[in-house]
Amino acid sequence: MSSSEEVGGGGRRRRRGGGNNGVWPEPFLEALATQMASSSINRLAAAQALSNLFQVCSTWRAVSRSDLLWQNLSNRIWNRRHLLRPTWRDEYVYWHRTSNNFRHRRYVYRTLHFVQANNNDDNNDGLSCRRIALSDRHLAAGFSDGSVQLFHLPTRVHLSTYHPQQRDRLGRYSRAISGIILSDEKLVFASLDGDIHVVVIGGADTDPPRRAHLGDVVNDGALVDFTGRDRWWVGLYAGVPGRAFHVWNSETEQLIFADGDLTDPEAVTGWHLLTELTDLVGRVHVTARDTAVACTGPRLVVIDLHNQGLILRERSFQQELIVGSFDATSDLLVAVDRRGVATVRRTEDLDELCRFNVRGASQRGVVGSMNSSGYGVMCVGEVIRVWEVENGVYLYSLRERVGEVNAMHADERHIVACSSDGTIHLWDFGAQ
């Protein structure tokens, strides 16, 4: 007796001889595919797991045409929430190939040169890049004079330079940029004096940045780091006891709470940042779980953004962390200690996942970053090296030497670093 296949209702039925019907609802198969891809040993292996699943039979292969499936997979595997290509399957394939390029050191290297300020500020003795941020189409670099320069990534063209609203300075570097939040539609940047400014990208070039929050250094201390995600802005302060964390609702721009003692031991250093560019005091990152993970040299904490900054987990270290090496995604964090040992931990519980050695970090400063695809990037001296952070495997060094690096950032497609000679170095691993 011959068999036939048909699609009906909300699922696909495979009809067999002898009266036995096998029912494979489409949602079940899509959930199975998602589970198999998510449980793969790494993100690149997910593609092979999916291919094996779709070869079971024509009914299962038909599930591979579900755009909803590829949207879920792009979100879960590659953290993509916005469609930039014709279909979600194309989106998934693009980021798979880009991650494969990242793993095997296939990239295009370019440089950008930021525009020197043209003003009469007696204290302006050359710009120092303090923060770098990336979106799909833009790159933003924030400098010691308080300016933020915006570039168009596909063309590497300088688009605009934004300056904060002027007010009395409380130190030579009180306007220095301490954090940038960047999307393709909006730029939010903060300075050490606590001011937060907002720019709508694509608006009139003559529109100045709008000040969303007026800082209060005397009562809050210096804003040493600033970041955000989805509905949150989070600032890390040092200088006034019990005021380490400030959290805003990013939609209303209203301050929700100010609390925390993470940076209390670094209060004096926080004040010094206003007059001299010293080592970083602390860093903070927001996860997708509505928590923030932050570190100073001796301490690491996770706070609940919903519950007035309640400390969920914390860990102290005998060997102090190099704050500039610290970075975190929603799932993992990485930091290098003074011995040159990098530790990768889960952000959920701070349990250690693996370790690897960063040669030379104990003698010299290290600047680090990590992307959501599982690659950690560390710059020691003039060399930038790449690891797989989920297992601590060293992959390679970038070919180019960049000199002393002031700021660095990595996303799923790019590595960008700004060196002290005024050059922005850009490595593009995007699938061609």
Coordinates of C-alpha atoms in Angstrom, one line a residue:
M1 CA 0.0 0.0 0.0
S2 CA 1.4 3.3 -0.9
S3 CA 1.8 6.2 1.5
S4 CA 1.0 9.8 1.1
E5 CA 1.6 13.1 3.0
E6 CA -0.7 15.9 3.6
V7 CA -0.8 19.2 5.5
G8 CA -3.9 20.0 7.4
G9 CA -5.1 22.3 10.2
G10 CA -2.4 23.5 12.5
G11 CA -0.1 20.6 12.0
R12 CA 1.4 18.2 9.5
R13 CA 0.1 14.6 9.3
R14 CA 2.0 11.7 7.8
R15 CA -0.4 9.1 6.5
R16 CA 0.8 5.5 6.5
G17 CA -0.6 2.2 5.2
G18 CA -2.6 -0.1 7.6
G19 CA -4.5 2.8 9.0
N20 CA -1.8 4.1 11.4
N21 CA -1.6 7.9 11.4
G22 CA 1.5 9.6 12.8
V23 CA 0.7 13.2 13.8
W24 CA 3.6 15.7 14.0
P25 CA 2.2 19.1 14.9
E26 CA 4.3 21.9 13.5
P27 CA 4.7 23.7 16.9
F28 CA 6.1 20.4 18.3
L29 CA 8.7 20.1 15.5
E30 CA 9.7 23.7 15.8
A31 CA 10.1 23.4 19.6
L32 CA 12.2 20.3 19.0
A33 CA 14.4 22.1 16.5
T34 CA 14.9 25.0 18.8
Q35 CA 15.8 22.7 21.7
M36 CA 18.3 20.7 19.6
A37 CA 20.0 23.9 18.4
S38 CA 20.1 25.4 21.8
S39 CA 21.7 22.3 23.4
S40 CA 24.5 22.1 20.8
I41 CA 28.0 22.2 22.1
N42 CA 28.5 25.6 20.6
R43 CA 26.6 28.1 18.5
L44 CA 28.2 27.0 15.2
A45 CA 27.3 23.4 15.9
A46 CA 23.6 24.3 16.0
A47 CA 23.5 24.5 12.2
Q48 CA 24.6 20.8 11.8
A49 CA 22.1 19.7 14.5
L50 CA 19.3 21.4 12.5
S51 CA 20.5 19.9 9.2
N52 CA 20.4 16.4 10.7
L53 CA 16.9 17.0 12.1
F54 CA 15.5 18.3 8.8
Q55 CA 16.8 15.2 7.0
V56 CA 14.6 12.8 9.0
C57 CA 11.8 13.0 6.4
S58 CA 10.1 15.4 4.0
T59 CA 7.5 16.3 6.8
W60 CA 10.3 17.4 9.1
R61 CA 12.2 19.1 6.3
A62 CA 9.1 21.2 5.6
V63 CA 9.5 22.7 9.0
S64 CA 12.7 24.3 7.8
R65 CA 10.5 26.7 5.8
S66 CA 9.0 28.2 8.9
D67 CA 10.0 31.8 9.2
L68 CA 8.9 31.8 12.8
L69 CA 11.3 29.0 13.5
W70 CA 14.2 30.9 12.1
Q71 CA 13.2 34.1 13.9
N72 CA 13.2 32.2 17.2
L73 CA 16.6 30.6 16.4
S74 CA 18.1 33.9 15.3
N75 CA 17.0 35.4 18.6
R76 CA 18.1 32.5 20.8
I77 CA 21.4 31.5 19.1
W78 CA 22.6 34.9 17.7
N79 CA 20.7 37.4 19.9
R80 CA 19.1 39.0 16.8
R81 CA 15.8 40.8 17.4
H82 CA 15.6 43.0 14.3
L83 CA 15.3 41.6 10.7
L84 CA 18.0 43.2 8.5
R85 CA 17.8 40.7 5.6
P86 CA 15.0 39.4 3.4
T87 CA 14.0 36.5 5.7
W88 CA 14.8 35.2 9.1
R89 CA 16.5 32.2 7.6
D90 CA 18.8 34.6 5.7
E91 CA 19.4 36.4 9.0
Y92 CA 20.4 33.2 10.7
V93 CA 22.7 32.1 7.9
Y94 CA 24.4 35.5 7.9
W95 CA 25.2 35.5 11.6
H96 CA 26.3 31.8 11.4
R97 CA 28.8 32.7 8.7
T98 CA 29.9 35.8 10.5
S99 CA 30.6 33.8 13.7
N100 CA 32.5 31.3 11.6
N101 CA 34.6 34.1 10.2
F102 CA 35.2 35.3 13.8
R103 CA 36.4 31.9 14.8
H104 CA 38.8 31.5 11.9
R105 CA 40.3 35.1 11.7
R106 CA 38.6 36.1 8.4
Y107 CA 38.1 39.8 8.5
V108 CA 38.6 43.1 6.7
Y109 CA 40.7 45.7 8.6
R110 CA 40.2 49.4 8.2
T111 CA 41.0 52.6 10.2
L112 CA 39.0 55.7 11.0
H113 CA 40.4 59.0 12.2
F114 CA 38.4 61.0 14.7
V115 CA 38.0 64.7 14.2
Q116 CA 40.1 66.9 16.6
A117 CA 38.2 69.5 18.5
N118 CA 38.4 73.0 17.2
N119 CA 37.9 75.2 20.2
N120 CA 39.8 77.5 22.5
D121 CA 39.7 75.4 25.6
D122 CA 43.0 75.8 27.4
N123 CA 42.7 72.4 28.9
N124 CA 42.3 70.6 25.6
D125 CA 45.7 69.1 25.1
G126 CA 44.6 66.3 22.8
L127 CA 41.7 64.0 22.8
S128 CA 41.6 60.7 24.6
C129 CA 39.0 58.2 23.7
R130 CA 37.2 56.9 26.8
R131 CA 34.3 54.8 25.4
I132 CA 33.3 53.1 22.2
A133 CA 29.9 51.7 21.2
L134 CA 28.5 49.8 18.2
S135 CA 25.1 49.3 16.6
D136 CA 24.3 47.6 13.4
R137 CA 24.9 50.7 11.3
H138 CA 26.8 53.1 13.6
L139 CA 29.9 53.5 15.7
A140 CA 30.1 56.1 18.5
A141 CA 33.3 57.2 20.2
G142 CA 33.3 59.3 23.4
F143 CA 36.2 61.5 24.4
S144 CA 37.9 63.2 27.3
D145 CA 36.5 66.6 26.3
G146 CA 32.9 65.4 26.5
S147 CA 32.3 65.1 22.8
V148 CA 30.9 62.1 21.1
Q149 CA 31.7 61.4 17.4
L150 CA 29.3 59.3 15.3
F151 CA 30.3 57.3 12.3
H152 CA 28.3 55.4 9.7
L153 CA 29.7 51.8 9.8
P154 CA 29.0 50.7 6.2
T155 CA 30.8 53.7 4.7
R156 CA 33.0 54.6 7.7
V157 CA 32.0 58.3 7.1
H158 CA 32.0 60.7 10.0
L159 CA 28.4 61.9 10.5
S160 CA 28.4 64.2 13.5
T161 CA 30.2 65.4 16.6
Y162 CA 28.0 66.1 19.6
H163 CA 28.9 68.2 22.6
P164 CA 27.2 68.3 25.9
Q165 CA 25.4 71.4 27.1
Q166 CA 27.9 73.8 28.8
R167 CA 27.9 74.4 32.5
D168 CA 30.5 75.1 35.3
R169 CA 33.2 72.5 35.3
L170 CA 34.1 70.8 38.6
G171 CA 37.4 69.5 37.3
R172 CA 39.5 69.3 34.2
Y173 CA 37.9 66.0 33.1
S174 CA 34.4 66.4 34.6
R175 CA 32.9 66.4 31.1
A176 CA 34.8 63.3 30.0
I177 CA 32.5 60.6 28.6
S178 CA 31.9 57.7 31.0
G179 CA 29.3 55.7 29.0
I180 CA 27.4 55.4 25.7
I181 CA 24.2 53.5 24.9
L182 CA 23.8 53.3 21.1
S183 CA 21.1 52.0 18.7
D184 CA 20.5 52.9 15.1
E185 CA 17.8 55.3 16.2
K186 CA 19.2 56.9 19.4
L187 CA 22.4 57.8 21.1
V188 CA 22.6 58.3 24.9
F189 CA 25.8 59.4 26.5
A190 CA 26.9 60.3 30.0
S191 CA 29.9 62.2 31.5
L192 CA 31.8 62.0 34.7
D193 CA 29.9 65.0 36.2
G194 CA 26.7 62.9 36.0
D195 CA 25.0 64.7 33.0
I196 CA 23.1 62.4 30.6
H197 CA 22.4 63.6 27.1
V198 CA 20.1 62.1 24.4
V199 CA 20.4 62.4 20.6
V200 CA 17.9 61.2 18.0
I201 CA 20.0 59.8 15.1
G202 CA 18.8 61.1 11.8
G203 CA 17.4 64.3 13.2
A204 CA 18.4 67.8 12.2
D205 CA 22.2 68.2 12.5
T206 CA 21.6 71.6 14.1
D207 CA 19.7 70.1 17.0
P208 CA 21.9 70.0 20.1
P209 CA 21.9 67.0 22.4
R210 CA 19.1 67.1 24.9
R211 CA 20.1 66.9 28.5
A212 CA 17.9 64.2 30.1
H213 CA 19.5 64.3 33.5
L214 CA 21.5 67.1 35.3
G215 CA 24.3 65.5 37.4
D216 CA 25.0 66.4 41.0
V217 CA 28.6 65.5 41.7
V218 CA 28.6 66.9 45.3
N219 CA 25.8 64.6 46.4
D220 CA 26.3 61.6 44.1
G221 CA 30.1 61.5 43.3
A222 CA 31.5 60.9 39.9
L223 CA 29.6 58.9 37.3
V224 CA 32.4 56.4 36.5
D225 CA 30.4 54.1 34.2
F226 CA 27.1 54.2 32.4
T227 CA 25.2 51.6 30.4
G228 CA 21.7 50.4 29.5
R229 CA 19.5 47.9 27.8
D230 CA 15.8 47.8 26.9
R231 CA 14.0 49.6 29.7
W232 CA 17.0 50.4 32.0
W233 CA 19.7 53.0 32.3
V234 CA 22.3 52.2 35.0
G235 CA 25.0 54.4 36.3
L236 CA 27.9 53.4 38.6
Y237 CA 29.1 56.3 40.8
A238 CA 32.1 56.7 43.1
G239 CA 32.8 59.4 45.7
V240 CA 29.8 59.4 48.0
P241 CA 29.1 56.4 50.3
G242 CA 25.9 54.5 49.7
R243 CA 25.2 56.0 46.2
A244 CA 27.0 53.5 43.9
F245 CA 24.1 52.5 41.7
H246 CA 21.6 54.8 40.0
V247 CA 18.9 53.3 37.9
W248 CA 16.5 55.1 35.5
N249 CA 13.5 53.9 33.5
S250 CA 14.8 54.5 30.0
E251 CA 11.3 55.2 28.6
T252 CA 10.3 57.9 31.1
E253 CA 14.0 58.9 32.0
Q254 CA 12.9 59.0 35.6
L255 CA 15.4 58.0 38.4
I256 CA 14.0 54.9 40.1
F257 CA 16.5 54.4 42.9
A258 CA 20.1 55.3 44.1
D259 CA 21.8 52.9 46.5
G260 CA 24.7 50.5 47.0
D261 CA 28.1 50.4 48.5
L262 CA 30.1 48.7 45.8
T263 CA 32.4 51.7 45.2
D264 CA 32.6 53.0 48.7
P265 CA 36.3 52.0 49.1
E266 CA 37.1 53.7 45.8
A267 CA 35.6 57.1 46.8
V268 CA 38.9 59.0 46.7
T269 CA 39.8 57.6 43.3
G270 CA 36.3 58.6 42.0
W271 CA 37.0 62.3 43.0
H272 CA 40.5 62.1 41.3
L273 CA 38.9 61.1 38.0
L274 CA 37.5 64.6 37.7
T275 CA 41.1 66.0 37.5
E276 CA 43.2 63.2 36.1
L277 CA 42.6 60.2 33.8
T278 CA 43.4 57.4 36.3
D279 CA 42.7 53.7 36.0
L280 CA 39.0 52.7 35.8
V281 CA 37.2 52.5 39.1
G282 CA 34.4 50.1 38.1
R283 CA 32.3 48.8 35.3
V284 CA 28.6 47.8 35.0
H285 CA 26.6 45.9 32.5
V286 CA 22.8 45.2 32.2
T287 CA 21.7 41.7 31.3
A288 CA 18.5 40.5 29.6
R289 CA 17.3 39.1 32.9
D290 CA 16.6 42.6 34.3
T291 CA 19.8 42.4 36.4
A292 CA 23.0 44.4 36.4
V293 CA 26.5 42.9 37.0
A294 CA 29.2 45.2 38.2
C295 CA 32.8 45.0 39.4
T296 CA 35.5 46.9 41.1
G297 CA 39.0 45.5 41.6
P298 CA 38.2 43.5 44.7
R299 CA 34.5 42.8 44.3
L300 CA 31.8 41.6 41.9
V301 CA 28.1 41.9 42.4
V302 CA 24.8 41.2 40.7
I303 CA 21.8 43.4 41.5
D304 CA 18.1 43.2 40.9
L305 CA 16.9 46.2 38.8
H306 CA 13.3 45.5 39.7
N307 CA 13.8 45.4 43.5
Q308 CA 15.6 48.7 44.5
G309 CA 19.1 47.3 43.6
L310 CA 18.8 44.3 45.9
I311 CA 22.1 42.4 45.8
L312 CA 21.4 38.9 44.4
R313 CA 24.9 37.6 44.4
E314 CA 28.4 38.9 45.2
R315 CA 31.9 37.6 45.2
S316 CA 35.2 39.1 46.6
F317 CA 38.7 38.4 45.3
Q318 CA 42.1 38.2 47.0
Q319 CA 43.7 38.8 43.6
E320 CA 42.2 42.1 42.4
L321 CA 40.6 42.3 39.0
I322 CA 41.8 44.5 36.2
V323 CA 38.7 46.6 35.8
G324 CA 39.4 47.4 32.2
S325 CA 39.3 43.7 31.3
F326 CA 35.8 43.2 32.6
D327 CA 32.9 42.6 30.2
A328 CA 29.6 40.8 30.4
T329 CA 26.8 39.6 28.2
S330 CA 23.4 38.3 29.4
D331 CA 24.8 34.9 30.1
L332 CA 28.6 35.2 30.8
L333 CA 31.1 37.6 32.3
V334 CA 34.9 37.7 32.0
A335 CA 37.6 39.5 34.0
V336 CA 41.4 39.2 34.3
D337 CA 43.1 39.4 37.7
R338 CA 46.5 40.9 38.5
R339 CA 48.2 37.5 37.9
G340 CA 47.0 37.5 34.3
V341 CA 44.3 34.8 34.9
A342 CA 41.0 35.4 33.1
T343 CA 38.0 33.8 34.7
V344 CA 34.7 33.2 32.9
R345 CA 31.6 33.1 35.1
R346 CA 27.8 32.7 34.5
T347 CA 26.1 36.0 35.3
E348 CA 23.1 34.1 36.7
D349 CA 25.0 32.6 39.7
L350 CA 28.6 33.8 39.4
D351 CA 29.8 30.2 39.2
E352 CA 33.1 29.7 37.4
L353 CA 32.9 28.2 33.9
C354 CA 36.5 28.1 32.9
R355 CA 39.8 30.0 33.0
F356 CA 42.6 31.0 30.6
N357 CA 45.9 32.8 30.9
V358 CA 46.4 36.3 29.4
R359 CA 50.1 36.6 28.9
G360 CA 51.6 39.9 30.0
A361 CA 48.5 41.1 31.9
S362 CA 50.2 41.0 35.3
Q363 CA 52.9 43.5 34.1
R364 CA 50.8 45.7 31.9
G365 CA 47.2 46.9 31.8
V366 CA 44.7 44.9 29.8
V367 CA 41.6 46.1 28.0
G368 CA 38.9 43.5 27.3
S369 CA 35.6 42.9 25.6
M370 CA 33.2 40.0 24.9
N371 CA 30.4 39.5 22.4
S372 CA 27.3 37.5 22.6
S373 CA 28.6 34.9 20.1
G374 CA 31.0 33.5 22.7
Y375 CA 34.3 35.3 21.8
G376 CA 36.4 37.1 24.2
V377 CA 38.9 39.8 23.1
M378 CA 41.8 41.0 25.2
C379 CA 44.4 43.7 24.3
V380 CA 47.7 43.5 26.2
G381 CA 50.3 46.0 25.0
E382 CA 49.9 46.2 21.2
V383 CA 48.5 42.7 20.7
I384 CA 44.8 41.9 20.5
R385 CA 44.0 38.2 21.2
V386 CA 40.8 36.2 20.8
W387 CA 39.4 33.3 22.9
E388 CA 36.3 31.1 22.9
V389 CA 35.1 32.1 26.3
E390 CA 32.8 29.2 26.9
N391 CA 35.7 26.8 27.1
G392 CA 38.8 29.1 27.4
V393 CA 40.3 28.0 24.1
Y394 CA 42.8 30.4 22.6
L395 CA 42.1 31.0 18.9
Y396 CA 44.5 33.6 17.5
S397 CA 46.0 37.1 17.6
L398 CA 45.0 39.8 15.2
R399 CA 47.7 40.6 12.6
E400 CA 47.7 44.3 13.1
R401 CA 49.5 46.1 16.0
V402 CA 47.6 49.0 17.4
G403 CA 49.8 50.7 20.0
E404 CA 48.4 51.7 23.4
V405 CA 44.7 51.2 23.5
N406 CA 42.4 53.5 25.4
A407 CA 39.1 51.9 24.7
M408 CA 37.9 48.7 22.9
H409 CA 34.6 47.0 22.1
A410 CA 33.5 43.8 20.3
D411 CA 30.1 42.9 19.0
E412 CA 29.0 39.9 16.9
R413 CA 30.5 41.4 13.7
H414 CA 33.2 43.9 14.7
I415 CA 36.1 44.5 17.0
V416 CA 36.9 48.2 17.4
A417 CA 39.8 49.8 19.3
C418 CA 40.9 53.3 19.7
S419 CA 44.7 53.9 20.2
S420 CA 46.4 56.8 21.8
D421 CA 47.7 58.1 18.5
G422 CA 44.1 59.1 17.4
T423 CA 43.3 56.1 15.3
I424 CA 40.1 54.0 15.5
H425 CA 41.0 50.5 14.4
L426 CA 38.0 48.5 12.9
W427 CA 38.0 44.7 12.2
D428 CA 34.9 43.6 10.2
F429 CA 34.2 39.8 10.3
G430 CA 30.8 40.2 8.5
A431 CA 29.8 37.5 6.0
Q432 CA 30.3 38.6 2.4

